[in-house]
PDB file of C-alpha atoms and ligand atoms in Angstrom:
ATOM      1  CA  MET A   2     182.165 -24.189 121.174  1.00  0.00           C
ATOM      2  CA  SER A   3     184.417 -21.413 119.954  1.00  0.00           C
ATOM      3  CA  ARG A   4     182.768 -18.118 119.162  1.00  0.00           C
ATOM      4  CA  LYS A   5     184.460 -15.542 116.917  1.00  0.00           C
ATOM      5  CA  VAL A   6     185.569 -12.466 118.857  1.00  0.00           C
ATOM      6  CA  ILE A   7     183.614  -9.350 117.940  1.00  0.00           C
ATOM      7  CA  ILE A   8     184.913  -5.863 118.700  1.00  0.00           C
ATOM      8  CA  ALA A   9     182.610  -2.955 117.873  1.00  0.00           C
ATOM      9  CA  GLY A  10     183.429   0.730 118.214  1.00  0.00           C
ATOM     10  CA  ASN A  11     180.506   2.931 119.228  1.00  0.00           C
ATOM     11  CA  TRP A  12     181.497   6.398 118.094  1.00  0.00           C
ATOM     12  CA  LYS A  13     178.388   7.927 119.704  1.00  0.00           C
ATOM     13  CA  MET A  14     177.899  11.578 118.629  1.00  0.00           C
ATOM     14  CA  ASN A  15     181.528  11.977 117.521  1.00  0.00           C
ATOM     15  CA  LYS A  16     183.206  12.237 114.098  1.00  0.00           C
ATOM     16  CA  ASN A  17     181.780  14.101 111.131  1.00  0.00           C
ATOM     17  CA  ALA A  18     182.141  12.493 107.695  1.00  0.00           C
ATOM     18  CA  ALA A  19     185.706  13.725 107.084  1.00  0.00           C
ATOM     19  CA  GLU A  20     186.838  12.730 110.564  1.00  0.00           C
ATOM     20  CA  GLY A  21     185.194   9.320 110.263  1.00  0.00           C
ATOM     21  CA  LYS A  22     186.899   8.662 106.938  1.00  0.00           C
ATOM     22  CA  ALA A  23     190.239   9.761 108.401  1.00  0.00           C
ATOM     23  CA  LEU A  24     189.848   7.361 111.341  1.00  0.00           C
ATOM     24  CA  VAL A  25     189.043   4.426 109.041  1.00  0.00           C
ATOM     25  CA  ASP A  26     191.963   5.355 106.760  1.00  0.00           C
ATOM     26  CA  GLU A  27     194.260   5.185 109.783  1.00  0.00           C
ATOM     27  CA  LEU A  28     192.821   1.829 110.832  1.00  0.00           C
ATOM     28  CA  LYS A  29     193.393   0.500 107.314  1.00  0.00           C
ATOM     29  CA  ALA A  30     196.932   1.831 107.077  1.00  0.00           C
ATOM     30  CA  ALA A  31     197.972   0.390 110.399  1.00  0.00           C
ATOM     31  CA  CYS A  32     196.227  -2.933 110.258  1.00  0.00           C
ATOM     32  CA  GLY A  33     195.181  -3.771 106.715  1.00  0.00           C
ATOM     33  CA  ASN A  34     193.154  -6.891 107.162  1.00  0.00           C
ATOM     34  CA  CYS A  35     195.453  -8.549 109.688  1.00  0.00           C
ATOM     35  CA  CYS A  36     193.442  -8.391 112.887  1.00  0.00           C
ATOM     36  CA  CYS A  37     190.165  -7.660 111.204  1.00  0.00           C
ATOM     37  CA  CYS A  38     189.916 -11.145 109.781  1.00  0.00           C
ATOM     38  CA  GLU A  39     190.542 -12.950 113.074  1.00  0.00           C
ATOM     39  CA  ALA A  40     187.932 -10.890 114.874  1.00  0.00           C
ATOM     40  CA  ASP A  41     184.760  -9.313 113.543  1.00  0.00           C
ATOM     41  CA  VAL A  42     185.603  -5.609 113.678  1.00  0.00           C
ATOM     42  CA  VAL A  43     182.711  -3.161 113.425  1.00  0.00           C
ATOM     43  CA  VAL A  44     182.636   0.635 113.519  1.00  0.00           C
ATOM     44  CA  CYS A  45     179.387   2.415 114.399  1.00  0.00           C
ATOM     45  CA  PRO A  46     179.465   6.071 113.293  1.00  0.00           C
ATOM     46  CA  PRO A  47     176.657   8.627 113.599  1.00  0.00           C
ATOM     47  CA  PHE A  48     174.079   8.449 110.776  1.00  0.00           C
ATOM     48  CA  THR A  49     175.496  11.347 108.738  1.00  0.00           C
ATOM     49  CA  THR A  50     178.970   9.773 108.767  1.00  0.00           C
ATOM     50  CA  ILE A  51     177.812   6.320 107.656  1.00  0.00           C
ATOM     51  CA  GLY A  52     178.078   7.019 103.892  1.00  0.00           C
ATOM     52  CA  ALA A  53     181.701   8.173 104.090  1.00  0.00           C
ATOM     53  CA  VAL A  54     182.655   5.255 106.332  1.00  0.00           C
ATOM     54  CA  VAL A  55     180.944   2.643 104.133  1.00  0.00           C
ATOM     55  CA  GLU A  56     183.017   3.974 101.220  1.00  0.00           C
ATOM     56  CA  ALA A  57     186.208   4.029 103.286  1.00  0.00           C
ATOM     57  CA  VAL A  58     185.929   0.410 104.503  1.00  0.00           C
ATOM     58  CA  LYS A  59     185.396  -1.001 100.992  1.00  0.00           C
ATOM     59  CA  GLY A  60     187.905  -3.757 100.276  1.00  0.00           C
ATOM     60  CA  THR A  61     188.576  -4.394 103.974  1.00  0.00           C
ATOM     61  CA  ALA A  62     187.011  -6.764 106.497  1.00  0.00           C
ATOM     62  CA  ILE A  63     185.811  -3.866 108.659  1.00  0.00           C
ATOM     63  CA  LYS A  64     182.023  -3.745 108.945  1.00  0.00           C
ATOM     64  CA  VAL A  65     179.785  -0.756 109.562  1.00  0.00           C
ATOM     65  CA  GLY A  66     177.068  -0.513 112.182  1.00  0.00           C
ATOM     66  CA  ALA A  67     174.478   2.112 113.102  1.00  0.00           C
ATOM     67  CA  GLN A  68     173.621   3.310 116.592  1.00  0.00           C
ATOM     68  CA  ASN A  69     169.841   2.999 116.377  1.00  0.00           C
ATOM     69  CA  ILE A  70     166.950   1.828 114.172  1.00  0.00           C
ATOM     70  CA  HIS A  71     163.240   2.591 114.207  1.00  0.00           C
ATOM     71  CA  TRP A  72     160.693  -0.228 114.277  1.00  0.00           C
ATOM     72  CA  ALA A  73     158.527   1.130 111.444  1.00  0.00           C
ATOM     73  CA  ASP A  74     159.384   0.643 107.764  1.00  0.00           C
ATOM     74  CA  ASN A  75     158.808   4.347 107.056  1.00  0.00           C
ATOM     75  CA  GLY A  76     156.413   7.136 107.941  1.00  0.00           C
ATOM     76  CA  ALA A  77     155.901  10.147 110.176  1.00  0.00           C
ATOM     77  CA  PHE A  78     158.663   9.553 112.733  1.00  0.00           C
ATOM     78  CA  THR A  79     160.703  12.743 112.636  1.00  0.00           C
ATOM     79  CA  GLY A  80     164.344  12.206 113.488  1.00  0.00           C
ATOM     80  CA  GLU A  81     164.228   8.418 113.195  1.00  0.00           C
ATOM     81  CA  ILE A  82     165.801   6.052 110.673  1.00  0.00           C
ATOM     82  CA  SER A  83     164.476   2.770 109.240  1.00  0.00           C
ATOM     83  CA  GLY A  84     166.000  -0.632 108.617  1.00  0.00           C
ATOM     84  CA  ASP A  85     165.558  -0.157 104.898  1.00  0.00           C
ATOM     85  CA  MET A  86     167.512   3.119 105.012  1.00  0.00           C
ATOM     86  CA  LEU A  87     170.337   1.525 106.990  1.00  0.00           C
ATOM     87  CA  LYS A  88     170.489  -1.569 104.802  1.00  0.00           C
ATOM     88  CA  SER A  89     170.535   0.460 101.593  1.00  0.00           C
ATOM     89  CA  ALA A  90     173.315   2.647 103.036  1.00  0.00           C
ATOM     90  CA  GLY A  91     175.551  -0.418 103.418  1.00  0.00           C
ATOM     91  CA  VAL A  92     175.100  -0.949 107.155  1.00  0.00           C
ATOM     92  CA  GLU A  93     175.396  -4.534 108.478  1.00  0.00           C
ATOM     93  CA  TYR A  94     175.096  -4.146 112.262  1.00  0.00           C
ATOM     94  CA  VAL A  95     172.971  -1.987 114.538  1.00  0.00           C
ATOM     95  CA  ILE A  96     173.306  -1.137 118.239  1.00  0.00           C
ATOM     96  CA  ILE A  97     169.961  -1.330 120.052  1.00  0.00           C
ATOM     97  CA  GLY A  98     169.048  -0.234 123.574  1.00  0.00           C
ATOM     98  CA  HIS A  99     172.322   1.423 124.533  1.00  0.00           C
ATOM     99  CA  SER A 100     172.073   2.704 128.116  1.00  0.00           C
ATOM    100  CA  GLU A 101     172.339   6.290 126.856  1.00  0.00           C
ATOM    101  CA  ARG A 102     169.232   5.672 124.742  1.00  0.00           C
ATOM    102  CA  ARG A 103     167.499   4.119 127.761  1.00  0.00           C
ATOM    103  CA  GLN A 104     168.603   6.962 130.050  1.00  0.00           C
ATOM    104  CA  TYR A 105     168.127  10.046 127.858  1.00  0.00           C
ATOM    105  CA  PHE A 106     165.626   8.985 125.190  1.00  0.00           C
ATOM    106  CA  GLY A 107     163.089   6.851 127.027  1.00  0.00           C
ATOM    107  CA  GLU A 108     164.114   3.515 125.525  1.00  0.00           C
ATOM    108  CA  THR A 109     162.394   0.590 127.281  1.00  0.00           C
ATOM    109  CA  ASP A 110     162.579  -3.174 126.960  1.00  0.00           C
ATOM    110  CA  ALA A 111     159.457  -2.950 124.765  1.00  0.00           C
ATOM    111  CA  THR A 112     161.015  -0.448 122.345  1.00  0.00           C
ATOM    112  CA  VAL A 113     164.231  -2.468 122.350  1.00  0.00           C
ATOM    113  CA  ASN A 114     162.172  -5.496 121.354  1.00  0.00           C
ATOM    114  CA  ALA A 115     160.425  -3.591 118.542  1.00  0.00           C
ATOM    115  CA  ARG A 116     163.725  -2.252 117.216  1.00  0.00           C
ATOM    116  CA  LEU A 117     165.291  -5.717 117.434  1.00  0.00           C
ATOM    117  CA  LYS A 118     162.495  -7.188 115.305  1.00  0.00           C
ATOM    118  CA  ALA A 119     162.970  -4.421 112.726  1.00  0.00           C
ATOM    119  CA  ALA A 120     166.720  -5.099 112.570  1.00  0.00           C
ATOM    120  CA  LEU A 121     166.126  -8.818 112.047  1.00  0.00           C
ATOM    121  CA  LYS A 122     163.498  -8.112 109.390  1.00  0.00           C
ATOM    122  CA  TYR A 123     166.068  -6.124 107.408  1.00  0.00           C
ATOM    123  CA  ASP A 124     168.769  -8.735 107.944  1.00  0.00           C
ATOM    124  CA  LEU A 125     170.907  -6.430 110.070  1.00  0.00           C
ATOM    125  CA  ILE A 126     172.916  -7.991 112.901  1.00  0.00           C
ATOM    126  CA  PRO A 127     171.598  -6.504 116.134  1.00  0.00           C
ATOM    127  CA  ILE A 128     173.886  -5.648 119.054  1.00  0.00           C
ATOM    128  CA  VAL A 129     171.458  -5.468 121.967  1.00  0.00           C
ATOM    129  CA  CYS A 130     172.752  -3.699 125.085  1.00  0.00           C
ATOM    130  CA  VAL A 131     171.775  -4.702 128.595  1.00  0.00           C
ATOM    131  CA  GLY A 132     173.226  -3.702 131.945  1.00  0.00           C
ATOM    132  CA  GLU A 133     172.451  -2.533 135.440  1.00  0.00           C
ATOM    133  CA  LEU A 134     172.716   0.886 137.054  1.00  0.00           C
ATOM    134  CA  LEU A 135     175.077   1.447 139.995  1.00  0.00           C
ATOM    135  CA  ASP A 136     172.298   1.449 142.597  1.00  0.00           C
ATOM    136  CA  GLU A 137     170.837  -1.728 141.103  1.00  0.00           C
ATOM    137  CA  ARG A 138     174.210  -3.450 141.498  1.00  0.00           C
ATOM    138  CA  GLU A 139     174.674  -2.096 144.994  1.00  0.00           C
ATOM    139  CA  SER A 140     171.246  -3.308 146.066  1.00  0.00           C
ATOM    140  CA  GLY A 141     171.926  -6.807 144.721  1.00  0.00           C
ATOM    141  CA  LYS A 142     169.532  -6.515 141.771  1.00  0.00           C
ATOM    142  CA  THR A 143     171.962  -7.082 138.890  1.00  0.00           C
ATOM    143  CA  GLU A 144     170.656 -10.502 137.877  1.00  0.00           C
ATOM    144  CA  GLU A 145     167.038  -9.450 138.256  1.00  0.00           C
ATOM    145  CA  VAL A 146     167.626  -6.438 135.968  1.00  0.00           C
ATOM    146  CA  LEU A 147     169.469  -8.503 133.357  1.00  0.00           C
ATOM    147  CA  THR A 148     166.730 -11.141 133.408  1.00  0.00           C
ATOM    148  CA  ARG A 149     164.048  -8.498 132.879  1.00  0.00           C
ATOM    149  CA  GLN A 150     165.963  -6.838 130.033  1.00  0.00           C
ATOM    150  CA  ILE A 151     166.624 -10.157 128.306  1.00  0.00           C
ATOM    151  CA  ARG A 152     163.115 -11.572 128.653  1.00  0.00           C
ATOM    152  CA  GLY A 153     161.531  -8.304 127.528  1.00  0.00           C
ATOM    153  CA  GLY A 154     164.082  -7.460 124.868  1.00  0.00           C
ATOM    154  CA  PHE A 155     164.171 -10.875 123.176  1.00  0.00           C
ATOM    155  CA  GLU A 156     160.521 -11.805 123.447  1.00  0.00           C
ATOM    156  CA  GLY A 157     158.934 -13.221 120.298  1.00  0.00           C
ATOM    157  CA  ILE A 158     162.016 -13.810 118.162  1.00  0.00           C
ATOM    158  CA  SER A 159     162.974 -17.235 116.784  1.00  0.00           C
ATOM    159  CA  ALA A 160     165.886 -19.374 117.935  1.00  0.00           C
ATOM    160  CA  ASP A 161     167.673 -18.765 114.616  1.00  0.00           C
ATOM    161  CA  GLU A 162     167.254 -15.020 115.035  1.00  0.00           C
ATOM    162  CA  MET A 163     168.590 -15.190 118.585  1.00  0.00           C
ATOM    163  CA  ALA A 164     171.615 -17.182 117.450  1.00  0.00           C
ATOM    164  CA  LYS A 165     172.765 -14.378 115.163  1.00  0.00           C
ATOM    165  CA  THR A 166     171.992 -11.581 117.618  1.00  0.00           C
ATOM    166  CA  VAL A 167     174.912 -10.134 119.592  1.00  0.00           C
ATOM    167  CA  VAL A 168     174.371  -9.099 123.210  1.00  0.00           C
ATOM    168  CA  ALA A 169     176.460  -6.390 124.861  1.00  0.00           C
ATOM    169  CA  TYR A 170     176.678  -6.499 128.649  1.00  0.00           C
ATOM    170  CA  GLU A 171     177.329  -2.908 129.650  1.00  0.00           C
ATOM    171  CA  PRO A 172     177.145  -2.162 133.360  1.00  0.00           C
ATOM    172  CA  VAL A 173     176.011   1.460 133.268  1.00  0.00           C
ATOM    173  CA  TRP A 174     178.351   2.435 136.114  1.00  0.00           C
ATOM    174  CA  ALA A 175     181.321   1.409 133.958  1.00  0.00           C
ATOM    175  CA  ILE A 176     180.427   3.347 130.796  1.00  0.00           C
ATOM    176  CA  GLY A 177     182.676   6.314 130.165  1.00  0.00           C
ATOM    177  CA  THR A 178     183.678   6.384 133.837  1.00  0.00           C
ATOM    178  CA  GLY A 179     187.044   4.646 133.681  1.00  0.00           C
ATOM    179  CA  LYS A 180     185.633   2.025 136.112  1.00  0.00           C
ATOM    180  CA  THR A 181     185.782  -1.369 134.460  1.00  0.00           C
ATOM    181  CA  ALA A 182     183.988  -4.392 135.857  1.00  0.00           C
ATOM    182  CA  THR A 183     186.595  -6.877 137.075  1.00  0.00           C
ATOM    183  CA  PRO A 184     186.888  -9.958 134.867  1.00  0.00           C
ATOM    184  CA  ASP A 185     185.132 -11.989 137.586  1.00  0.00           C
ATOM    185  CA  ILE A 186     182.228  -9.552 137.894  1.00  0.00           C
ATOM    186  CA  ALA A 187     181.851  -9.350 134.124  1.00  0.00           C
ATOM    187  CA  GLN A 188     182.084 -13.130 133.694  1.00  0.00           C
ATOM    188  CA  ALA A 189     179.377 -13.705 136.302  1.00  0.00           C
ATOM    189  CA  ALA A 190     177.018 -11.324 134.508  1.00  0.00           C
ATOM    190  CA  HIS A 191     177.797 -12.874 131.111  1.00  0.00           C
ATOM    191  CA  ALA A 192     177.148 -16.357 132.496  1.00  0.00           C
ATOM    192  CA  HIS A 193     173.801 -15.176 133.825  1.00  0.00           C
ATOM    193  CA  ILE A 194     172.887 -13.681 130.449  1.00  0.00           C
ATOM    194  CA  ARG A 195     173.799 -16.931 128.682  1.00  0.00           C
ATOM    195  CA  LYS A 196     171.763 -18.922 131.196  1.00  0.00           C
ATOM    196  CA  GLU A 197     168.718 -16.723 130.560  1.00  0.00           C
ATOM    197  CA  ILE A 198     169.124 -17.108 126.799  1.00  0.00           C
ATOM    198  CA  ALA A 199     169.376 -20.878 127.278  1.00  0.00           C
ATOM    199  CA  GLY A 200     166.137 -20.783 129.267  1.00  0.00           C
ATOM    200  CA  MET A 201     164.352 -18.983 126.435  1.00  0.00           C
ATOM    201  CA  PHE A 202     165.941 -20.548 123.358  1.00  0.00           C
ATOM    202  CA  GLY A 203     167.826 -23.682 124.489  1.00  0.00           C
ATOM    203  CA  GLU A 204     171.440 -24.482 125.337  1.00  0.00           C
ATOM    204  CA  GLU A 205     172.586 -24.878 121.747  1.00  0.00           C
ATOM    205  CA  VAL A 206     171.447 -21.386 120.782  1.00  0.00           C
ATOM    206  CA  ALA A 207     172.855 -19.870 123.972  1.00  0.00           C
ATOM    207  CA  GLU A 208     176.254 -21.384 123.204  1.00  0.00           C
ATOM    208  CA  LYS A 209     176.249 -19.673 119.786  1.00  0.00           C
ATOM    209  CA  VAL A 210     175.316 -16.180 120.974  1.00  0.00           C
ATOM    210  CA  ARG A 211     178.220 -13.765 121.260  1.00  0.00           C
ATOM    211  CA  ILE A 212     178.175 -11.601 124.377  1.00  0.00           C
ATOM    212  CA  GLN A 213     180.384  -8.521 124.351  1.00  0.00           C
ATOM    213  CA  TYR A 214     181.534  -6.643 127.416  1.00  0.00           C
ATOM    214  CA  GLY A 215     181.290  -2.845 127.334  1.00  0.00           C
ATOM    215  CA  GLY A 216     182.322  -0.271 129.901  1.00  0.00           C
ATOM    216  CA  SER A 217     185.717   1.440 129.879  1.00  0.00           C
ATOM    217  CA  MET A 218     187.311  -1.422 127.958  1.00  0.00           C
ATOM    218  CA  LYS A 219     190.773  -0.499 126.688  1.00  0.00           C
ATOM    219  CA  ALA A 220     193.981  -2.191 125.583  1.00  0.00           C
ATOM    220  CA  ALA A 221     195.110  -2.552 129.195  1.00  0.00           C
ATOM    221  CA  ASN A 222     192.137  -4.679 130.281  1.00  0.00           C
ATOM    222  CA  ALA A 223     190.830  -6.221 127.044  1.00  0.00           C
ATOM    223  CA  ARG A 224     192.985  -9.355 127.159  1.00  0.00           C
ATOM    224  CA  GLU A 225     191.886 -10.432 130.632  1.00  0.00           C
ATOM    225  CA  LEU A 226     188.236  -9.663 129.986  1.00  0.00           C
ATOM    226  CA  VAL A 227     188.009 -11.490 126.658  1.00  0.00           C
ATOM    227  CA  ALA A 228     189.884 -14.456 128.146  1.00  0.00           C
ATOM    228  CA  GLN A 229     186.811 -15.163 130.309  1.00  0.00           C
ATOM    229  CA  LYS A 230     184.715 -18.129 129.248  1.00  0.00           C
ATOM    230  CA  ASP A 231     181.554 -16.181 128.379  1.00  0.00           C
ATOM    231  CA  ILE A 232     183.087 -12.899 127.142  1.00  0.00           C
ATOM    232  CA  ASP A 233     183.287 -12.866 123.360  1.00  0.00           C
ATOM    233  CA  GLY A 234     184.527  -9.362 122.620  1.00  0.00           C
ATOM    234  CA  GLY A 235     183.805  -5.756 123.418  1.00  0.00           C
ATOM    235  CA  LEU A 236     181.582  -2.799 122.652  1.00  0.00           C
ATOM    236  CA  ILE A 237     183.945   0.128 122.908  1.00  0.00           C
ATOM    237  CA  GLY A 238     183.223   3.834 123.381  1.00  0.00           C
ATOM    238  CA  GLY A 239     186.138   6.117 124.226  1.00  0.00           C
ATOM    239  CA  ALA A 240     188.893   3.750 123.104  1.00  0.00           C
ATOM    240  CA  ALA A 241     187.335   3.440 119.636  1.00  0.00           C
ATOM    241  CA  LEU A 242     187.867   7.091 118.755  1.00  0.00           C
ATOM    242  CA  LYS A 243     191.594   6.870 118.035  1.00  0.00           C
ATOM    243  CA  ALA A 244     192.920   4.306 115.558  1.00  0.00           C
ATOM    244  CA  GLY A 245     195.958   3.448 117.682  1.00  0.00           C
ATOM    245  CA  ASP A 246     193.875   2.794 120.817  1.00  0.00           C
ATOM    246  CA  PHE A 247     191.320   0.727 118.921  1.00  0.00           C
ATOM    247  CA  LEU A 248     193.937  -1.409 117.151  1.00  0.00           C
ATOM    248  CA  SER A 249     195.888  -2.055 120.357  1.00  0.00           C
ATOM    249  CA  LEU A 250     192.659  -3.097 122.058  1.00  0.00           C
ATOM    250  CA  ILE A 251     191.777  -5.497 119.213  1.00  0.00           C
ATOM    251  CA  LYS A 252     195.218  -7.096 119.368  1.00  0.00           C
ATOM    252  CA  GLU A 253     195.010  -7.513 123.159  1.00  0.00           C
ATOM    253  CA  ALA A 254     191.509  -8.974 122.895  1.00  0.00           C
ATOM    254  CA  LEU A 255     192.881 -11.534 120.448  1.00  0.00           C
ATOM    255  CA  GLY A 256     195.672 -12.338 122.891  1.00  0.00           C
ATOM    256  CA  LYS A 257     198.436 -11.074 120.571  1.00  0.00           C
TER     257      LYS A 257
HETATM  258  C1  LIG B  11     179.718   2.434 125.395  1.00  0.00           C
HETATM  259  O1  LIG B  11     179.210   3.531 125.414  1.00  0.00           O
HETATM  260  O2  LIG B  11     179.155   1.514 124.800  1.00  0.00           O
HETATM  261  C2  LIG B  11     180.969   2.257 126.118  1.00  0.00           C
HETATM  262  C3  LIG B  11     181.299   1.043 126.482  1.00  0.00           C
HETATM  263  O3  LIG B  11     181.703   3.381 126.383  1.00  0.00           O
HETATM  264  P1  LIG B  11     183.170   3.436 127.065  1.00  0.00           P
HETATM  265  O4  LIG B  11     184.005   2.377 126.411  1.00  0.00           O
HETATM  266  O5  LIG B  11     183.660   4.809 126.793  1.00  0.00           O
HETATM  267  O6  LIG B  11     182.966   3.156 128.519  1.00  0.00           O
END
């Protein structure tokens, strides 16, 4: 089965509204719709930049994602944002359970699961991040950690919901460090993730789910990574902050 490549840029806490618009304008000028129709291309700005970016991508195939979502519809949750707010702002994707959220903001598999259900309720496409820490890899626990994150994170959703959910495998030791997992290491982890999804939802669903690699992906390594059987794209941090870097990476990922 062929799965459409999906490349998402996680801008993290970078780019105010004017800077975000300028970055999208550069992406549009350089690429138009050429690579953005062969791959699903998503940009995920900070909340306050979303409005400007939604405006800027109008008329292109570029989609907008958010970096978090709260599980409640509304209420006394200072600093949080709801699915309804994201949907009405023009957002189509949402990153859930990024390792920085797990590390600095107490995100757990249970909160990931609650946020995932909220995203699905509001018809947003979730990008759920999983991945092991360096010491977990070094002590041979990678598969155990991925299994726990998948079983906990995806508990209680339907097969149809799983099929449209995107998973991002992001080994924490590779994020922002310049250390990329080798294609073989990444492929092995992706295969394990797909096997776990098959165990929960069946082979047919597992074959549909797109699994992105994330962790120091750039133009120089994107082609080889995305050429792996179970790697269907990338979740990109640093290399998504400059239009030229992001476009080169997309082209490499598409094998151009
Ligand atoms: C990320 O934070 O999701 C990420 C993959 O970052 P970087 O590409 O900078 O390693």
